[in-house]
């Protein structure tokens, strides 16, 4: 398998503090209303406990990205060296086809630039040997950067409940599922 | 999609009307021998070209950077939107050429060429609006909706140019397309209610939408008028156009995206 960088989301560790999302905003200063990383609480149908569990999601840097395939102006590329899906905003004409097509809602419309934009896994930081801003900021190590080519699988899943199953796209993000909280009775 | 996408409503409905009139023109002028009862060709091609050019201009308002619209042809390899733009551009070219070269009798070959290119527009539009992110539409339904709109509007507006001998043919095609449109529109949301969560949300959104019911009522109304009069009154295609515009606005506004339910059951 070729090198493929991916996010590992440990939902057991995630406390829903939104630091990852804030770090992304602090780093890229997106315009108001545009969010590249979002923290979604799992619904109680999935995680029926008083403690909540969360999915921290940005672009999944899919093996076969919908955004790349549907973009009429070739504004998306997938980097050969690490599988990161990059949006080249200067080519984008703001047709919204990627936004409509990505099942994970990763591309967003920037109303100021009138073009789409999305998480590019901080590829410029990766090239400098640094972690993505969200990974670096996570206080609980719930968000990690992994390379799927070298990743030793243990208990991670690709499609947890609360996340659309899109096998054709093969999203790279992996998840550790939340455990049942300990009940302490007096 | 959860946004009305007015420019896309205008583009898809008006282009489908233009394609439908072209298809009907091809059918009508060759039904009983080429060129039979074919008068007013230039006026008809003028309407087709006008609908298409209006739709194409409308679509530009959907783009953040309309002046870069020609670059939308860059990704013909995998992007159905690029293919849609290509087919729509070629179809527009044929309609403009037809206006320029049409005499009193017109040229059936151009109508058939336009029909082929128009079907290319409808197929590629059907694929463009059937992404995996919209489970309710990630199938043949967009194509079926678009084709039905084209035939309804084509037969409706085509009746303006059909001589007395062809009027019953146009009325029959119009009626059949209305029935198919009604069946599709009535069945789809109820079927979605038995699907996954996002599909069910889409079914509920459609059934609770004024756009949806306006479309259904217009289809029923048109059917009632044709059944009563056995003809297509000149004003009826305009009413059908209003209905298709409302239905298309609902298609874009009320179809739920998978991202709307992130963290919930799928």
CSV table of C-alpha atoms in Angstrom, one decimal:
chain,number,residue,atom,x,y,z
A,1,UNK,CA,0.0,0.0,0.0
A,2,UNK,CA,1.2,3.5,-0.8
A,3,UNK,CA,1.7,6.0,1.9
A,4,UNK,CA,-1.7,7.5,3.0
A,5,UNK,CA,-1.9,9.9,5.8
A,6,UNK,CA,-5.0,9.8,7.9
A,7,UNK,CA,-6.6,11.1,11.1
A,8,UNK,CA,-7.1,8.6,13.9
A,9,UNK,CA,-10.0,9.7,16.1
A,10,UNK,CA,-10.0,8.1,19.5
A,11,UNK,CA,-13.6,8.7,20.6
A,12,UNK,CA,-12.8,7.1,24.0
A,13,UNK,CA,-10.3,9.9,24.7
A,14,UNK,CA,-12.2,12.8,23.0
A,15,UNK,CA,-13.9,15.0,25.5
A,16,UNK,CA,-15.6,17.3,22.9
A,17,UNK,CA,-13.6,20.4,23.9
A,18,UNK,CA,-13.5,21.7,20.3
A,19,UNK,CA,-9.8,22.5,20.7
A,20,UNK,CA,-9.1,20.8,17.4
A,21,UNK,CA,-11.7,22.9,15.6
A,22,UNK,CA,-10.4,26.1,17.3
A,23,UNK,CA,-6.8,25.3,16.4
A,24,UNK,CA,-7.8,24.9,12.7
A,25,UNK,CA,-9.5,28.3,12.8
A,26,UNK,CA,-6.6,29.9,14.6
A,27,UNK,CA,-4.2,28.6,12.0
A,28,UNK,CA,-6.2,29.3,8.8
A,29,UNK,CA,-8.5,32.2,9.9
A,30,UNK,CA,-11.4,31.0,7.9
A,31,UNK,CA,-14.2,33.6,7.3
A,32,UNK,CA,-17.2,33.5,9.6
A,33,UNK,CA,-19.4,30.5,9.1
A,34,UNK,CA,-16.7,28.4,7.4
A,35,UNK,CA,-15.5,25.4,9.5
A,36,UNK,CA,-13.1,22.9,8.2
A,37,UNK,CA,-13.1,20.7,11.3
A,38,UNK,CA,-16.3,20.1,13.2
A,39,UNK,CA,-17.0,18.1,16.4
A,40,UNK,CA,-20.2,16.2,16.2
A,41,UNK,CA,-21.8,14.7,19.3
A,42,UNK,CA,-23.0,11.1,18.9
A,43,UNK,CA,-26.8,10.9,19.1
A,44,UNK,CA,-28.2,9.1,22.1
A,45,UNK,CA,-29.6,6.4,19.8
A,46,UNK,CA,-25.9,5.5,19.3
A,47,UNK,CA,-24.4,6.3,22.6
A,48,UNK,CA,-27.1,6.2,25.3
A,49,UNK,CA,-25.1,7.4,28.3
A,50,UNK,CA,-25.0,10.4,30.5
A,51,UNK,CA,-21.4,11.0,29.3
A,52,UNK,CA,-21.4,12.0,25.7
A,53,UNK,CA,-19.1,10.8,22.9
A,54,UNK,CA,-18.0,12.8,19.9
A,55,UNK,CA,-16.7,12.5,16.3
A,56,UNK,CA,-14.1,15.1,15.4
A,57,UNK,CA,-14.2,15.3,11.6
A,58,UNK,CA,-12.6,17.2,8.8
A,59,UNK,CA,-11.7,16.0,5.3
A,60,UNK,CA,-11.2,12.2,5.2
A,61,UNK,CA,-8.7,12.4,2.3
A,62,UNK,CA,-10.5,9.5,0.6
A,63,UNK,CA,-8.7,7.0,-1.6
A,64,UNK,CA,-11.3,7.8,-4.3
A,65,UNK,CA,-12.5,11.3,-3.4
A,66,UNK,CA,-15.9,12.4,-4.6
A,67,UNK,CA,-14.8,16.0,-4.6
A,68,UNK,CA,-11.9,15.3,-7.0
A,69,UNK,CA,-14.0,13.1,-9.3
A,70,UNK,CA,-16.8,15.6,-9.7
A,71,UNK,CA,-14.9,18.9,-9.8
A,72,UNK,CA,-15.3,20.2,-13.4
A,73,UNK,CA,-12.2,22.4,-13.3
A,74,UNK,CA,-9.7,20.0,-11.7
A,75,UNK,CA,-9.3,22.1,-8.6
A,76,UNK,CA,-8.6,19.0,-6.5
A,77,UNK,CA,-5.5,16.8,-6.6
A,78,UNK,CA,-4.4,13.8,-4.5
A,79,UNK,CA,-0.8,14.0,-3.5
A,80,UNK,CA,1.2,11.0,-4.7
A,81,UNK,CA,3.6,11.1,-1.8
A,82,UNK,CA,1.1,10.9,1.0
A,83,UNK,CA,-2.5,10.7,-0.3
A,84,UNK,CA,-3.5,14.1,0.9
A,85,UNK,CA,-6.4,15.6,-1.1
A,86,UNK,CA,-5.6,19.3,-1.8
A,87,UNK,CA,-8.0,21.9,-3.0
A,88,UNK,CA,-6.4,24.5,-5.3
A,89,UNK,CA,-8.6,27.5,-4.6
A,90,UNK,CA,-7.2,29.6,-7.5
A,91,UNK,CA,-8.7,27.1,-10.0
A,92,UNK,CA,-12.1,26.9,-8.2
A,93,UNK,CA,-15.0,28.6,-10.0
A,94,UNK,CA,-17.4,28.2,-7.0
A,95,UNK,CA,-19.9,25.8,-8.7
A,96,UNK,CA,-20.5,24.0,-5.4
A,97,UNK,CA,-20.5,20.5,-7.0
A,98,UNK,CA,-17.9,19.2,-4.5
A,99,UNK,CA,-20.0,20.5,-1.6
A,100,UNK,CA,-23.1,18.8,-3.0
A,101,UNK,CA,-21.2,15.6,-3.6
A,102,UNK,CA,-19.0,14.9,-0.6
A,103,UNK,CA,-21.0,12.7,1.7
A,104,UNK,CA,-19.0,13.9,4.7
A,105,UNK,CA,-19.6,17.6,4.1
A,106,UNK,CA,-15.9,18.4,4.0
A,107,UNK,CA,-15.8,21.1,1.3
A,108,UNK,CA,-17.4,24.4,2.4
A,109,UNK,CA,-18.4,27.5,0.5
A,110,UNK,CA,-16.4,30.6,1.3
A,111,UNK,CA,-18.9,33.5,0.6
A,112,UNK,CA,-16.1,36.1,0.5
A,113,UNK,CA,-13.8,34.3,-2.0
A,114,UNK,CA,-16.9,32.8,-3.7
A,115,UNK,CA,-15.0,29.5,-3.9
A,116,UNK,CA,-15.0,26.2,-2.0
A,117,UNK,CA,-12.3,25.3,0.5
A,118,UNK,CA,-11.6,22.4,2.9
A,119,UNK,CA,-9.0,20.8,5.2
A,120,UNK,CA,-5.8,19.9,3.3
A,121,UNK,CA,-4.4,18.1,6.3
A,122,UNK,CA,-2.0,21.0,6.9
A,123,UNK,CA,0.2,19.6,4.0
A,124,UNK,CA,2.5,22.6,4.3
A,125,UNK,CA,3.1,21.6,8.0
A,126,UNK,CA,3.5,18.0,7.0
A,127,UNK,CA,6.2,19.0,4.5
A,128,UNK,CA,8.0,20.8,7.3
A,129,UNK,CA,7.9,17.7,9.5
A,130,UNK,CA,5.1,19.1,11.8
A,131,UNK,CA,1.8,17.6,12.8
A,132,UNK,CA,-1.4,19.2,11.5
A,133,UNK,CA,-2.6,22.0,13.7
A,134,UNK,CA,-5.7,20.1,15.0
A,135,UNK,CA,-3.5,17.1,16.0
A,136,UNK,CA,-0.9,19.2,17.7
A,137,UNK,CA,-3.6,21.1,19.7
A,138,UNK,CA,-5.6,18.1,20.9
A,139,UNK,CA,-5.1,18.1,24.8
A,140,UNK,CA,-6.1,14.4,25.2
A,141,UNK,CA,-4.3,12.9,22.2
A,142,UNK,CA,-7.7,11.9,20.9
A,143,UNK,CA,-6.7,13.1,17.4
A,144,UNK,CA,-3.6,11.5,15.9
A,145,UNK,CA,-1.9,11.5,12.5
A,146,UNK,CA,-1.3,8.0,11.1
A,147,UNK,CA,0.0,6.5,7.9
A,148,UNK,CA,-2.4,3.7,6.8
A,149,UNK,CA,0.4,2.0,5.0
A,150,UNK,CA,2.3,1.4,8.2
A,151,UNK,CA,-0.5,1.5,10.7
A,152,UNK,CA,-0.9,-1.6,12.8
A,153,UNK,CA,-4.5,-2.4,13.1
A,154,UNK,CA,-5.9,-3.2,16.5
A,155,UNK,CA,-9.4,-2.2,17.5
A,156,UNK,CA,-9.9,0.7,15.0
A,157,UNK,CA,-12.9,0.9,12.7
A,158,UNK,CA,-13.4,2.7,9.5
A,159,UNK,CA,-17.2,3.2,9.7
A,160,UNK,CA,-18.5,3.8,13.2
A,161,UNK,CA,-22.1,4.5,13.9
A,162,UNK,CA,-22.8,8.2,13.2
A,163,UNK,CA,-20.6,8.3,10.1
A,164,UNK,CA,-21.8,7.5,6.6
A,165,UNK,CA,-20.6,4.2,5.1
A,166,UNK,CA,-19.1,5.1,1.7
A,167,UNK,CA,-17.0,2.1,0.6
A,168,UNK,CA,-16.6,3.4,-3.0
A,169,UNK,CA,-14.8,6.5,-1.6
A,170,UNK,CA,-12.8,4.6,1.0
A,171,UNK,CA,-12.3,7.4,3.5
A,172,UNK,CA,-9.0,7.2,5.3
A,173,UNK,CA,-10.1,8.4,8.8
A,174,UNK,CA,-10.0,5.6,11.4
A,175,UNK,CA,-11.9,5.6,14.7
A,176,UNK,CA,-11.5,4.0,18.2
A,177,UNK,CA,-15.0,3.5,19.5
A,178,UNK,CA,-16.1,4.9,22.9
A,179,UNK,CA,-16.5,2.4,25.7
A,180,UNK,CA,-19.5,2.1,28.0
A,181,UNK,CA,-18.8,4.4,30.9
A,182,UNK,CA,-18.2,3.0,34.3
A,183,UNK,CA,-21.2,3.1,36.6
A,184,UNK,CA,-20.3,3.7,40.2
A,185,UNK,CA,-23.1,2.8,42.6
A,186,UNK,CA,-23.1,3.8,46.3
B,1,UNK,CA,-28.9,20.3,-0.7
B,2,UNK,CA,-31.1,22.5,1.5
B,3,UNK,CA,-30.8,25.6,-0.7
B,4,UNK,CA,-33.2,26.5,-3.5
B,5,UNK,CA,-30.4,27.0,-6.0
B,6,UNK,CA,-32.4,29.3,-8.2
B,7,UNK,CA,-29.9,29.6,-11.0
B,8,UNK,CA,-29.8,25.8,-11.2
B,9,UNK,CA,-33.6,25.6,-11.2
B,10,UNK,CA,-33.7,28.1,-14.1
B,11,UNK,CA,-30.9,26.3,-16.0
B,12,UNK,CA,-32.2,22.7,-15.6
B,13,UNK,CA,-35.9,23.5,-16.3
B,14,UNK,CA,-35.4,25.9,-19.2
B,15,UNK,CA,-32.8,23.7,-20.8
B,16,UNK,CA,-35.0,20.7,-20.4
B,17,UNK,CA,-37.9,22.6,-22.0
B,18,UNK,CA,-35.7,23.5,-24.9
B,19,UNK,CA,-34.6,19.8,-25.3
B,20,UNK,CA,-38.2,18.6,-25.0
B,21,UNK,CA,-39.4,21.0,-27.8
B,22,UNK,CA,-36.5,19.8,-30.0
B,23,UNK,CA,-37.4,16.2,-29.4
B,24,UNK,CA,-41.1,16.9,-30.1
B,25,UNK,CA,-40.1,18.8,-33.2
B,26,UNK,CA,-38.0,15.7,-34.4
B,27,UNK,CA,-40.9,13.4,-33.6
B,28,UNK,CA,-43.5,15.7,-35.2
B,29,UNK,CA,-41.7,16.5,-38.4
B,30,UNK,CA,-41.0,12.8,-39.1
B,31,UNK,CA,-44.1,11.2,-37.8
B,32,UNK,CA,-45.7,10.9,-41.2
B,33,UNK,CA,-42.8,11.6,-43.5
B,34,UNK,CA,-40.1,14.2,-43.2
B,35,UNK,CA,-41.2,17.8,-43.2
B,36,UNK,CA,-44.9,17.0,-43.1
B,37,UNK,CA,-46.9,20.0,-41.6
B,38,UNK,CA,-43.7,21.7,-40.8
B,39,UNK,CA,-44.3,25.4,-40.8
B,40,UNK,CA,-43.0,28.1,-38.6
B,41,UNK,CA,-39.6,26.3,-38.2
B,42,UNK,CA,-37.7,29.5,-37.5
B,43,UNK,CA,-40.1,30.6,-34.8
B,44,UNK,CA,-39.9,27.2,-33.2
B,45,UNK,CA,-36.1,27.1,-33.3
B,46,UNK,CA,-36.1,30.7,-32.0
B,47,UNK,CA,-38.1,29.5,-29.0
B,48,UNK,CA,-35.8,26.6,-28.4
B,49,UNK,CA,-32.7,28.7,-28.7
B,50,UNK,CA,-34.2,31.4,-26.5
B,51,UNK,CA,-35.1,28.9,-23.7
B,52,UNK,CA,-31.6,27.3,-23.9
B,53,UNK,CA,-29.7,30.6,-24.0
B,54,UNK,CA,-31.8,31.9,-21.1
B,55,UNK,CA,-31.1,28.8,-19.1
B,56,UNK,CA,-27.4,28.9,-19.8
B,57,UNK,CA,-27.2,32.6,-18.8
B,58,UNK,CA,-29.1,31.7,-15.7
B,59,UNK,CA,-26.7,29.0,-14.8
B,60,UNK,CA,-23.8,31.5,-14.7
B,61,UNK,CA,-25.4,33.1,-11.6
B,62,UNK,CA,-24.7,29.9,-9.8
B,63,UNK,CA,-21.0,30.3,-10.1
B,64,UNK,CA,-18.8,32.3,-7.8
B,65,UNK,CA,-16.6,33.2,-10.8
B,66,UNK,CA,-18.8,33.2,-13.9
B,67,UNK,CA,-16.1,34.5,-16.2
B,68,UNK,CA,-14.2,31.3,-15.6
B,69,UNK,CA,-17.2,29.2,-16.7
B,70,UNK,CA,-15.4,27.8,-19.8
B,71,UNK,CA,-12.9,26.0,-17.5
B,72,UNK,CA,-15.7,23.8,-16.4
B,73,UNK,CA,-14.9,21.7,-19.5
B,74,UNK,CA,-11.5,20.8,-18.0
B,75,UNK,CA,-12.5,17.5,-16.4
B,76,UNK,CA,-14.4,15.5,-19.0
B,77,UNK,CA,-12.6,12.3,-17.8
B,78,UNK,CA,-14.7,11.8,-14.6
B,79,UNK,CA,-16.8,14.9,-13.9
B,80,UNK,CA,-20.4,14.6,-15.2
B,81,UNK,CA,-20.7,18.3,-14.7
B,82,UNK,CA,-18.0,18.9,-17.3
B,83,UNK,CA,-19.9,16.5,-19.7
B,84,UNK,CA,-23.1,18.3,-19.0
B,85,UNK,CA,-21.5,21.7,-19.9
B,86,UNK,CA,-20.1,20.2,-23.1
B,87,UNK,CA,-23.4,18.7,-24.2
B,88,UNK,CA,-25.3,21.8,-23.2
B,89,UNK,CA,-22.8,24.0,-25.2
B,90,UNK,CA,-23.1,21.8,-28.3
B,91,UNK,CA,-26.8,21.7,-28.0
B,92,UNK,CA,-27.0,25.5,-27.7
B,93,UNK,CA,-24.7,25.7,-30.8
B,94,UNK,CA,-27.1,23.5,-32.8
B,95,UNK,CA,-30.1,25.5,-31.8
B,96,UNK,CA,-28.5,28.8,-32.8
B,97,UNK,CA,-27.4,27.3,-36.1
B,98,UNK,CA,-30.9,26.0,-36.7
B,99,UNK,CA,-32.3,29.5,-36.2
B,100,UNK,CA,-29.9,30.8,-38.7
B,101,UNK,CA,-30.4,28.2,-41.4
B,102,UNK,CA,-34.0,27.3,-40.9
B,103,UNK,CA,-36.2,28.2,-43.8
B,104,UNK,CA,-40.0,27.9,-43.7
B,105,UNK,CA,-39.8,24.1,-43.5
B,106,UNK,CA,-36.7,23.6,-41.2
B,107,UNK,CA,-34.2,20.8,-41.3
B,108,UNK,CA,-35.1,17.5,-39.7
B,109,UNK,CA,-31.5,16.5,-39.4
B,110,UNK,CA,-30.8,19.4,-37.0
B,111,UNK,CA,-33.8,18.4,-34.9
B,112,UNK,CA,-32.4,14.8,-34.6
B,113,UNK,CA,-28.9,16.1,-33.9
B,114,UNK,CA,-30.3,18.4,-31.2
B,115,UNK,CA,-32.3,15.4,-29.8
B,116,UNK,CA,-29.2,13.4,-29.4
B,117,UNK,CA,-27.2,16.2,-27.8
B,118,UNK,CA,-30.2,17.1,-25.6
B,119,UNK,CA,-30.4,13.5,-24.4
B,120,UNK,CA,-26.7,13.8,-23.6
B,121,UNK,CA,-27.5,16.9,-21.5
B,122,UNK,CA,-30.3,15.1,-19.6
B,123,UNK,CA,-28.2,12.0,-18.9
B,124,UNK,CA,-25.2,14.0,-17.7
B,125,UNK,CA,-27.4,16.2,-15.6
B,126,UNK,CA,-29.0,13.1,-14.2
B,127,UNK,CA,-25.6,11.8,-13.1
B,128,UNK,CA,-24.4,15.2,-11.8
B,129,UNK,CA,-27.4,15.5,-9.4
B,130,UNK,CA,-27.2,11.9,-8.2
B,131,UNK,CA,-24.1,12.0,-5.9
B,132,UNK,CA,-23.6,9.6,-3.0
B,133,UNK,CA,-24.2,12.5,-0.6
B,134,UNK,CA,-27.9,12.5,-1.5
B,135,UNK,CA,-29.1,9.0,-0.9
B,136,UNK,CA,-32.6,9.7,-2.0
B,137,UNK,CA,-31.3,10.8,-5.4
B,138,UNK,CA,-28.2,8.6,-5.8
B,139,UNK,CA,-30.0,6.5,-8.4
B,140,UNK,CA,-31.9,7.0,-11.7
B,141,UNK,CA,-34.5,9.3,-10.3
B,142,UNK,CA,-32.9,12.6,-11.3
B,143,UNK,CA,-32.6,11.4,-14.9
B,144,UNK,CA,-36.3,10.2,-14.7
B,145,UNK,CA,-37.4,13.6,-13.3
B,146,UNK,CA,-35.4,15.5,-15.9
B,147,UNK,CA,-36.6,13.4,-18.8
B,148,UNK,CA,-40.2,13.7,-17.7
B,149,UNK,CA,-39.9,17.5,-17.4
B,150,UNK,CA,-38.4,17.6,-20.9
B,151,UNK,CA,-41.3,15.6,-22.4
B,152,UNK,CA,-44.0,17.5,-20.5
B,153,UNK,CA,-42.6,20.9,-21.5
B,154,UNK,CA,-41.6,19.8,-24.9
B,155,UNK,CA,-45.1,18.5,-25.8
B,156,UNK,CA,-46.7,21.5,-24.1
B,157,UNK,CA,-44.7,24.2,-25.9
B,158,UNK,CA,-44.4,22.0,-29.0
B,159,UNK,CA,-48.2,22.1,-29.3
B,160,UNK,CA,-47.8,25.8,-30.2
B,161,UNK,CA,-46.2,24.8,-33.4
B,162,UNK,CA,-48.1,21.7,-34.2
B,163,UNK,CA,-50.5,22.0,-37.0
B,164,UNK,CA,-54.1,20.6,-36.6
B,165,UNK,CA,-53.0,17.2,-37.7
B,166,UNK,CA,-50.3,16.9,-35.1
B,167,UNK,CA,-52.2,18.4,-32.1
B,168,UNK,CA,-53.7,15.1,-30.9
B,169,UNK,CA,-50.2,13.5,-31.0
B,170,UNK,CA,-48.8,16.3,-28.8
B,171,UNK,CA,-51.8,16.0,-26.4
B,172,UNK,CA,-51.3,12.3,-26.1
B,173,UNK,CA,-47.6,12.7,-25.4
B,174,UNK,CA,-48.3,15.6,-22.9
B,175,UNK,CA,-50.9,13.5,-21.1
B,176,UNK,CA,-48.6,10.4,-20.9
B,177,UNK,CA,-45.7,12.5,-19.5
B,178,UNK,CA,-48.0,14.1,-17.0
B,179,UNK,CA,-49.1,10.7,-15.7
B,180,UNK,CA,-45.5,9.5,-15.5
B,181,UNK,CA,-44.5,12.7,-13.8
B,182,UNK,CA,-47.3,12.3,-11.2
B,183,UNK,CA,-46.6,8.7,-10.5
B,184,UNK,CA,-42.9,9.4,-10.1
B,185,UNK,CA,-43.5,12.4,-7.8
B,186,UNK,CA,-46.2,10.7,-5.8
B,187,UNK,CA,-44.3,7.4,-5.3
B,188,UNK,CA,-40.7,8.7,-4.6
B,189,UNK,CA,-41.2,10.4,-1.2
B,190,UNK,CA,-43.4,7.6,0.1
B,191,UNK,CA,-40.8,5.0,-0.9
B,192,UNK,CA,-38.0,7.1,0.7
B,193,UNK,CA,-39.9,6.9,4.0
B,194,UNK,CA,-39.0,3.2,4.1
B,195,UNK,CA,-35.3,3.9,3.4
B,196,UNK,CA,-32.4,4.8,5.7
B,197,UNK,CA,-32.4,7.8,8.0
B,198,UNK,CA,-31.3,10.5,5.5
B,199,UNK,CA,-33.6,9.1,2.8
B,200,UNK,CA,-36.5,9.1,5.3
B,201,UNK,CA,-35.6,12.7,6.2
B,202,UNK,CA,-35.8,13.6,2.5
B,203,UNK,CA,-39.2,11.9,2.1
B,204,UNK,CA,-40.5,13.9,5.1
B,205,UNK,CA,-39.0,17.1,3.8
B,206,UNK,CA,-40.6,16.6,0.3
B,207,UNK,CA,-44.0,15.7,1.7
B,208,UNK,CA,-43.9,18.8,4.0
B,209,UNK,CA,-42.8,21.1,1.2
B,210,UNK,CA,-45.0,23.7,-0.5
B,211,UNK,CA,-42.8,23.3,-3.6
B,212,UNK,CA,-43.6,19.6,-3.8
B,213,UNK,CA,-47.3,20.0,-3.4
B,214,UNK,CA,-47.5,23.0,-5.9
B,215,UNK,CA,-45.8,20.8,-8.4
B,216,UNK,CA,-48.1,17.9,-7.9
B,217,UNK,CA,-51.2,20.2,-8.0
B,218,UNK,CA,-50.0,21.7,-11.3
B,219,UNK,CA,-49.4,18.3,-12.8
B,220,UNK,CA,-52.9,17.3,-11.7
B,221,UNK,CA,-54.4,20.5,-12.9
B,222,UNK,CA,-52.8,20.1,-16.4
B,223,UNK,CA,-54.0,16.6,-16.6
B,224,UNK,CA,-57.5,17.8,-15.7
B,225,UNK,CA,-57.5,20.5,-18.3
B,226,UNK,CA,-56.3,18.1,-21.1
B,227,UNK,CA,-58.8,15.5,-20.0
B,228,UNK,CA,-61.6,18.0,-20.1
B,229,UNK,CA,-60.7,19.8,-23.4
B,230,UNK,CA,-58.9,17.0,-25.2
B,231,UNK,CA,-56.4,19.6,-26.4
B,232,UNK,CA,-53.5,21.7,-25.0
B,233,UNK,CA,-54.7,25.3,-24.6
B,234,UNK,CA,-52.0,27.8,-25.4
B,235,UNK,CA,-51.7,28.9,-21.8
B,236,UNK,CA,-51.3,25.4,-20.4
B,237,UNK,CA,-47.6,25.0,-21.2
B,238,UNK,CA,-46.8,28.2,-19.2
B,239,UNK,CA,-48.7,26.7,-16.2
B,240,UNK,CA,-46.7,23.4,-16.6
B,241,UNK,CA,-43.5,25.5,-16.7
B,242,UNK,CA,-44.4,27.1,-13.4
B,243,UNK,CA,-45.1,23.7,-11.9
B,244,UNK,CA,-41.8,22.3,-13.1
B,245,UNK,CA,-39.9,25.4,-11.7
B,246,UNK,CA,-41.6,24.8,-8.3
B,247,UNK,CA,-40.9,21.1,-8.4
B,248,UNK,CA,-37.2,21.7,-9.2
B,249,UNK,CA,-36.9,24.3,-6.5
B,250,UNK,CA,-38.1,21.6,-4.1
B,251,UNK,CA,-35.7,19.0,-5.7
B,252,UNK,CA,-32.8,21.3,-4.7
B,253,UNK,CA,-34.1,22.7,-1.4
B,254,UNK,CA,-35.7,19.7,0.2
B,255,UNK,CA,-33.3,16.8,-0.5
B,256,UNK,CA,-31.3,16.1,2.6
B,257,UNK,CA,-27.5,15.7,2.5
B,258,UNK,CA,-25.8,12.9,4.5
B,259,UNK,CA,-23.7,15.6,6.3
B,260,UNK,CA,-26.9,16.9,7.9
B,261,UNK,CA,-27.1,13.8,10.1
B,262,UNK,CA,-23.4,13.4,11.1
B,263,UNK,CA,-23.3,11.8,14.5
B,264,UNK,CA,-26.8,10.3,14.1
B,265,UNK,CA,-27.9,6.9,12.8
B,266,UNK,CA,-27.6,6.3,9.1
